[in-house]
Coordinates of C-alpha atoms and ligand atoms in Angstrom, one line a residue:
M15 CA -25.1 19.5 -5.5
K16 CA -22.4 17.1 -4.4
K17 CA -19.0 17.5 -6.1
I18 CA -17.3 14.3 -6.8
T19 CA -13.7 13.1 -7.6
I20 CA -13.3 9.5 -8.8
L21 CA -9.9 7.9 -8.4
G22 CA -9.9 5.0 -10.9
S23 CA -12.8 6.1 -13.2
T24 CA -12.2 3.6 -15.9
G25 CA -12.3 0.5 -13.7
S26 CA -15.4 -1.5 -12.8
I27 CA -16.4 0.6 -9.8
G28 CA -15.5 3.9 -11.5
V29 CA -17.8 3.1 -14.5
S30 CA -20.6 2.1 -12.2
A31 CA -20.2 5.3 -10.2
L32 CA -20.4 7.4 -13.3
D33 CA -23.6 5.6 -14.2
V34 CA -25.1 6.5 -10.9
I35 CA -23.9 10.1 -11.3
E36 CA -25.2 10.3 -14.9
K37 CA -28.7 9.2 -13.8
N38 CA -28.8 11.9 -11.0
P39 CA -27.5 15.1 -12.6
E40 CA -29.4 17.3 -10.2
L41 CA -27.5 15.7 -7.3
F42 CA -24.0 15.1 -8.5
Q43 CA -21.3 16.8 -10.4
V44 CA -17.9 15.3 -11.4
V45 CA -15.0 17.6 -10.8
A46 CA -12.0 15.3 -11.2
L47 CA -11.2 11.9 -12.7
S48 CA -8.2 9.7 -12.6
A49 CA -7.4 6.7 -14.8
G50 CA -4.4 4.5 -15.4
N51 CA -4.0 3.4 -19.0
N52 CA -7.4 3.3 -20.5
I53 CA -7.1 6.7 -22.3
R54 CA -9.9 6.0 -24.8
L55 CA -12.5 5.4 -22.1
L56 CA -11.2 8.4 -20.1
K57 CA -11.6 10.6 -23.1
K58 CA -15.2 9.6 -23.5
Q59 CA -15.8 10.2 -19.8
I60 CA -14.3 13.6 -20.0
E61 CA -16.5 14.5 -23.0
K62 CA -19.6 13.4 -21.1
F63 CA -18.9 14.6 -17.6
N64 CA -16.7 17.6 -18.2
P65 CA -14.4 17.4 -15.1
R66 CA -12.1 20.3 -14.4
V67 CA -9.0 18.1 -13.9
V68 CA -7.9 14.6 -14.7
A69 CA -4.8 12.4 -14.0
V70 CA -3.4 9.5 -16.0
A71 CA -0.6 7.0 -15.3
N72 CA 2.3 8.7 -17.1
K73 CA 3.5 11.6 -19.3
D74 CA 3.0 9.8 -22.6
H75 CA -0.6 9.2 -21.8
A76 CA -1.1 12.8 -20.7
V77 CA 0.4 14.1 -24.0
K78 CA -1.8 11.6 -26.0
L79 CA -4.9 12.6 -24.1
R80 CA -4.3 16.3 -24.6
E81 CA -3.8 15.8 -28.4
T82 CA -7.1 13.9 -28.7
L83 CA -9.2 16.4 -26.7
N84 CA -10.9 19.3 -28.3
V85 CA -8.6 22.3 -28.2
K86 CA -11.3 24.4 -26.6
N87 CA -11.3 22.0 -23.6
K88 CA -9.5 23.8 -20.9
I89 CA -9.2 20.7 -18.7
K90 CA -5.9 20.3 -16.7
V91 CA -4.2 16.9 -17.3
F92 CA -1.9 15.6 -14.5
F93 CA 0.1 12.4 -14.5
G94 CA 2.1 10.0 -12.3
E95 CA 1.8 9.6 -8.6
E96 CA 2.1 13.3 -8.0
G97 CA -0.7 14.0 -10.4
L98 CA -2.8 11.5 -8.7
K99 CA -2.3 13.1 -5.3
E100 CA -3.1 16.5 -6.9
I101 CA -6.5 15.1 -8.2
A102 CA -7.2 13.4 -4.8
A103 CA -6.8 16.7 -3.0
F104 CA -8.5 18.8 -5.6
P105 CA -10.2 21.6 -3.6
A106 CA -13.6 21.7 -5.3
A107 CA -14.5 18.1 -4.4
D108 CA -16.8 17.2 -1.4
I109 CA -16.3 13.5 -1.7
V110 CA -13.6 11.3 -3.3
I111 CA -14.5 7.8 -4.6
S112 CA -11.4 5.8 -4.0
A113 CA -11.7 3.0 -6.6
I114 CA -8.2 2.3 -7.8
S115 CA -7.4 -1.4 -7.6
G116 CA -4.7 -2.6 -5.3
S117 CA -2.2 -1.0 -3.0
A118 CA -1.7 1.8 -5.6
G119 CA -4.9 3.2 -4.1
L120 CA -3.4 3.9 -0.7
I121 CA -1.3 7.0 -1.2
P122 CA -3.9 9.0 -3.2
T123 CA -6.6 8.0 -0.6
I124 CA -4.4 9.3 2.2
A125 CA -3.9 12.5 0.1
A126 CA -7.7 13.0 -0.1
I127 CA -8.1 12.4 3.7
E128 CA -5.4 14.9 4.4
A129 CA -7.2 17.4 2.2
G130 CA -10.3 16.9 4.4
K131 CA -12.4 15.1 1.8
D132 CA -15.0 12.5 2.7
I133 CA -14.2 9.1 1.2
A134 CA -16.4 6.6 -0.5
L135 CA -14.0 3.7 -0.1
A136 CA -13.9 0.9 -2.7
N137 CA -10.2 0.4 -2.4
K138 CA -10.1 -2.1 0.5
E139 CA -6.3 -2.1 0.4
T140 CA -6.2 1.3 2.0
M141 CA -7.6 -0.3 5.2
V142 CA -5.7 -3.6 4.8
L143 CA -2.4 -1.9 4.5
A144 CA -2.8 1.1 6.8
G145 CA -6.1 0.7 8.7
E146 CA -4.8 2.2 11.9
I147 CA -3.1 5.2 10.3
V148 CA -6.1 5.9 8.1
T149 CA -8.5 5.6 11.0
V150 CA -6.5 8.0 13.3
M151 CA -6.1 10.4 10.4
S152 CA -9.8 10.4 9.5
C153 CA -10.7 11.1 13.1
K154 CA -8.3 14.0 13.3
K155 CA -9.6 15.5 10.0
G156 CA -13.2 14.9 11.0
I157 CA -14.0 13.2 7.7
K158 CA -16.3 10.3 7.0
I159 CA -15.1 7.0 5.4
I160 CA -18.1 5.3 3.9
P161 CA -17.6 1.8 2.6
V162 CA -18.5 0.9 -1.0
D163 CA -17.4 -2.7 -0.8
S164 CA -20.8 -4.5 -0.8
E165 CA -20.3 -6.5 2.4
H166 CA -19.0 -3.5 4.3
S167 CA -21.7 -1.2 3.0
A168 CA -24.2 -3.9 4.2
I169 CA -22.7 -3.8 7.7
F170 CA -22.5 0.0 7.7
Q171 CA -26.2 0.1 6.8
C172 CA -27.1 -2.5 9.5
L173 CA -25.3 -0.5 12.1
E174 CA -27.1 2.8 11.2
G175 CA -28.7 4.2 14.3
S176 CA -27.3 1.6 16.8
K177 CA -24.8 2.1 19.5
R178 CA -21.4 0.5 18.7
E179 CA -21.2 -1.1 22.2
N180 CA -24.2 -3.2 21.2
L181 CA -22.5 -4.9 18.3
R182 CA -21.4 -8.4 19.2
R183 CA -20.3 -9.9 15.9
I184 CA -20.0 -9.3 12.2
I185 CA -20.8 -12.0 9.7
L186 CA -19.4 -11.4 6.3
T187 CA -21.0 -13.3 3.5
A188 CA -19.0 -14.8 0.6
S189 CA -20.4 -16.2 -2.6
G190 CA -17.7 -18.9 -2.6
G191 CA -16.7 -18.0 -6.1
P192 CA -16.6 -20.4 -9.1
F193 CA -14.8 -23.2 -7.3
L194 CA -17.1 -23.5 -4.3
N195 CA -18.1 -27.1 -5.2
F196 CA -14.8 -28.2 -6.6
T197 CA -12.7 -30.8 -4.8
E198 CA -9.1 -30.0 -3.7
N199 CA -7.9 -32.0 -6.7
Q200 CA -10.1 -30.2 -9.2
I201 CA -8.9 -26.9 -7.8
K202 CA -5.3 -27.9 -8.6
K203 CA -6.2 -28.1 -12.3
V204 CA -8.3 -25.0 -12.8
T205 CA -7.5 -22.7 -15.7
L206 CA -7.3 -18.9 -15.8
N207 CA -10.5 -18.7 -17.7
Q208 CA -12.4 -20.7 -15.1
A209 CA -11.0 -18.5 -12.3
L210 CA -12.2 -15.4 -14.2
R211 CA -15.8 -16.6 -14.4
H212 CA -17.4 -15.3 -11.2
P213 CA -20.9 -16.8 -10.7
R214 CA -22.5 -13.6 -9.2
W215 CA -20.5 -10.4 -9.5
K216 CA -19.1 -8.6 -12.5
M217 CA -15.8 -7.1 -11.3
G218 CA -12.2 -6.3 -12.4
K219 CA -9.8 -9.2 -13.1
K220 CA -7.7 -9.0 -9.9
I221 CA -10.6 -9.1 -7.5
T222 CA -12.3 -11.8 -9.5
I223 CA -9.3 -14.1 -9.1
D224 CA -9.2 -13.1 -5.4
S225 CA -12.8 -14.1 -5.1
A226 CA -12.0 -17.5 -6.6
S227 CA -9.2 -18.1 -4.1
M228 CA -11.2 -16.4 -1.2
M229 CA -8.3 -14.1 -0.6
N230 CA -10.8 -11.3 -1.3
K231 CA -12.8 -12.4 1.7
G232 CA -9.6 -12.5 3.8
L233 CA -8.8 -9.0 2.8
E234 CA -12.4 -8.0 3.6
V235 CA -12.0 -9.4 7.2
I236 CA -9.1 -7.1 7.7
E237 CA -11.0 -4.2 6.1
A238 CA -14.0 -4.8 8.4
K239 CA -11.7 -4.9 11.5
W240 CA -10.6 -1.3 10.8
L241 CA -13.8 0.1 9.4
F242 CA -15.9 -1.1 12.3
N243 CA -13.3 -1.2 15.1
V244 CA -13.8 -4.9 15.9
N245 CA -11.5 -7.7 16.7
I246 CA -10.8 -10.3 14.0
S247 CA -12.1 -13.0 16.3
D248 CA -15.5 -11.2 16.2
I249 CA -15.7 -11.4 12.4
D250 CA -17.0 -14.6 10.9
V251 CA -17.3 -15.6 7.3
V252 CA -20.1 -17.7 5.9
I253 CA -20.5 -18.9 2.3
H254 CA -23.8 -17.7 0.8
P255 CA -23.8 -18.8 -2.8
Q256 CA -26.9 -16.7 -3.8
S257 CA -25.2 -13.3 -2.9
I258 CA -28.5 -11.9 -1.8
V259 CA -27.6 -11.3 1.9
H260 CA -24.7 -8.9 1.6
S261 CA -23.6 -9.3 5.3
I262 CA -25.1 -9.6 8.8
V263 CA -24.5 -8.0 12.2
E264 CA -25.3 -9.6 15.5
F265 CA -26.1 -7.5 18.5
V266 CA -25.6 -8.3 22.2
D267 CA -29.3 -9.0 22.7
G268 CA -29.2 -11.8 20.1
A269 CA -30.9 -9.7 17.3
Y270 CA -29.4 -10.0 13.9
L271 CA -29.7 -7.5 11.1
A272 CA -28.9 -8.4 7.5
Q273 CA -28.9 -6.2 4.4
M274 CA -30.2 -7.8 1.2
G275 CA -30.5 -6.8 -2.5
V276 CA -29.6 -7.8 -6.0
P277 CA -25.8 -8.1 -6.4
D278 CA -25.1 -4.8 -8.1
M279 CA -22.4 -2.4 -7.0
K280 CA -24.5 0.6 -8.0
I281 CA -26.5 0.2 -4.8
P282 CA -23.6 0.6 -2.3
I283 CA -22.0 3.2 -4.5
A284 CA -25.2 5.3 -4.5
Y285 CA -25.6 4.9 -0.8
A286 CA -22.0 6.0 -0.1
L287 CA -22.7 9.1 -2.2
T288 CA -26.0 10.0 -0.6
Y289 CA -25.6 8.7 2.9
P290 CA -27.6 9.1 5.1
E291 CA -30.2 9.7 2.4
R292 CA -31.3 7.1 -0.2
I293 CA -32.1 7.7 -3.9
Y294 CA -34.2 6.0 -6.4
N295 CA -32.6 3.6 -8.8
D296 CA -33.9 1.6 -11.7
L297 CA -32.3 -1.8 -10.9
P298 CA -34.6 -4.9 -11.1
A299 CA -36.3 -5.7 -7.8
L300 CA -35.1 -8.5 -5.7
N301 CA -37.3 -11.5 -6.3
L302 CA -37.3 -13.6 -3.1
I303 CA -39.9 -16.0 -4.4
K304 CA -37.7 -16.8 -7.4
A305 CA -34.6 -17.0 -5.2
K306 CA -36.3 -19.6 -3.1
N307 CA -33.4 -20.7 -0.9
L308 CA -30.9 -18.6 1.0
E309 CA -28.1 -21.0 1.9
F310 CA -25.3 -20.6 4.3
Y311 CA -22.2 -22.8 4.7
K312 CA -19.0 -22.9 6.7
P313 CA -16.0 -22.0 4.4
D314 CA -13.6 -24.8 3.7
V315 CA -10.2 -23.4 4.5
K316 CA -8.5 -26.6 3.4
K317 CA -9.8 -25.9 -0.1
F318 CA -9.3 -22.2 0.2
P319 CA -6.3 -21.6 2.4
C320 CA -6.0 -17.9 1.4
L321 CA -8.9 -17.1 3.8
K322 CA -7.0 -18.6 6.7
I323 CA -3.6 -17.0 5.7
A324 CA -5.3 -13.6 5.4
R325 CA -7.0 -13.9 8.8
E326 CA -3.7 -14.9 10.5
A327 CA -2.0 -11.9 8.9
G328 CA -4.8 -9.7 10.1
I329 CA -4.4 -11.0 13.7
C330 CA -0.7 -10.6 13.5
G331 CA -1.1 -6.9 12.4
G332 CA 1.7 -4.5 11.9
T333 CA 3.2 -4.8 8.4
A334 CA 1.9 -8.4 7.9
P335 CA -1.3 -7.4 6.0
A336 CA 0.7 -5.2 3.7
V337 CA 3.0 -8.1 2.9
L338 CA 0.0 -10.4 2.5
N339 CA -1.5 -8.0 0.0
A340 CA 1.6 -7.3 -2.0
A341 CA 2.5 -11.0 -2.3
D342 CA -1.1 -11.7 -3.5
E343 CA -0.9 -8.9 -6.1
V344 CA 2.3 -10.2 -7.5
A345 CA 1.2 -13.9 -7.4
V346 CA -2.2 -13.1 -9.0
S347 CA -0.4 -11.2 -11.8
A348 CA 1.9 -14.2 -12.4
F349 CA -1.2 -16.5 -12.5
M350 CA -2.8 -14.2 -15.0
Q351 CA 0.4 -14.5 -17.1
K352 CA 0.1 -18.2 -16.7
K353 CA 3.4 -18.5 -15.0
I354 CA 2.0 -20.3 -12.0
R355 CA -1.0 -22.5 -11.2
F356 CA -4.0 -21.3 -9.2
S357 CA -3.1 -23.6 -6.3
D358 CA 0.3 -22.0 -6.1
L359 CA -1.2 -18.7 -4.9
P360 CA -1.6 -19.6 -1.2
R361 CA 1.7 -21.4 -1.1
I362 CA 3.6 -18.5 -2.5
I363 CA 1.9 -15.9 -0.3
E364 CA 2.5 -18.0 2.9
K365 CA 6.2 -18.4 2.0
V366 CA 6.6 -14.6 1.8
L367 CA 4.8 -14.0 5.1
I368 CA 6.9 -16.6 6.9
I369 CA 10.2 -14.9 6.0
H370 CA 8.9 -11.4 6.7
K371 CA 10.0 -9.7 9.9
V372 CA 6.9 -7.9 11.0
I373 CA 7.2 -4.3 12.2
Y374 CA 4.5 -3.4 14.7
N375 CA 2.9 0.0 14.9
P376 CA 4.4 0.8 11.5
S377 CA 4.7 4.2 10.0
L378 CA 3.4 4.8 6.5
E379 CA 7.0 4.6 5.3
N380 CA 7.4 1.2 7.0
I381 CA 4.3 0.0 5.2
I382 CA 5.4 1.2 1.8
Q383 CA 8.8 -0.5 2.3
A384 CA 7.2 -3.8 3.5
D385 CA 5.0 -3.7 0.3
L386 CA 8.0 -3.2 -1.9
W387 CA 10.0 -5.9 -0.1
A388 CA 7.2 -8.4 -0.4
R389 CA 6.9 -7.7 -4.1
R390 CA 10.6 -8.4 -4.7
E391 CA 10.5 -11.6 -2.5
T392 CA 7.4 -12.9 -4.3
E393 CA 9.0 -12.3 -7.7
K394 CA 12.1 -14.2 -6.5
I395 CA 10.0 -17.2 -5.3
I396 CA 8.0 -17.3 -8.6
E397 CA 11.2 -17.1 -10.7
R398 CA 12.7 -20.0 -8.8
M399 CA 9.4 -22.0 -9.4
V400 CA 9.3 -21.2 -13.1
L401 CA 13.0 -22.2 -13.7
Ligands
MG524 MG1 -16.8 -7.3 -1.4

């Protein structure tokens, strides 16, 4: 029986993970859950999965949750950043699913690694912000970081059983998002609702916007660099609108391995929880006859400059990826509040990166400070634009 903690249980990945767990009660047991503000859903999850501890965003939520729970329920309710760290390091867990969205996932994931837990990593920002620190720490602790991000899970699966020195190149696939066939001019006029309509994957709002701008793929390039210890120059991105091939690896002998499947996050989640084993699931089979064509295109970085900006920040390294990510989080949030246009996203992020003084080989504190600095600068730039 594998004991599981989920950080971010009410988000898209958390809900899918609980679905996998619910269908395999003989394999998995939930011991701890954390959520942000969705107390109603968390309460339902507590009643169904009976964890021993939970954490919520703040004290008010903790009080409210306690009041609504059955008095007989002896569950411990933590709150705030400290509470989240407590949950992440909860001794009973074997594996922690890191599924909080954004840079907020970094500190609790590090707390879980420090506590010696294996990580099923859905929070790509952990690697984007602190890839080097996290890699060194996971080696020291002897824990496994198993990717949940579908592309990285694909690469992880393709690399199974092969020697790392035989890997020549990683090819990340990207659906291209809802604006793949839009012209540059059409992209200038897109609305929030259009950006939120992803053609293939059902995900949280932030990542859906990032997929539309292709920033998500840029962040995934940096994530892949650290997860698989490759240079960014050896990571390619191809547009694959069908989202059937989840990524590809190229070996030195010219052999390519790809991982395919229906686009459903429950597959990489289940694999991360059972690796190196596989378990049955009831998803519809992949119908290749119906799919007919598997297409691959070169991404257009003129239409989607975020991909190029992210790649450059990844090559630069140091605190640049943290600044890239923070600027993107703030800019996407402004776009969701309809303060800026979709096409402003890359311009704003680039401006912040240009004025940032990169710190190389940063400490965790340097990274956190760079993240905070970038948030303030991005807000200033947006304010000036809105005025
Ligand atoms: Mg992905």
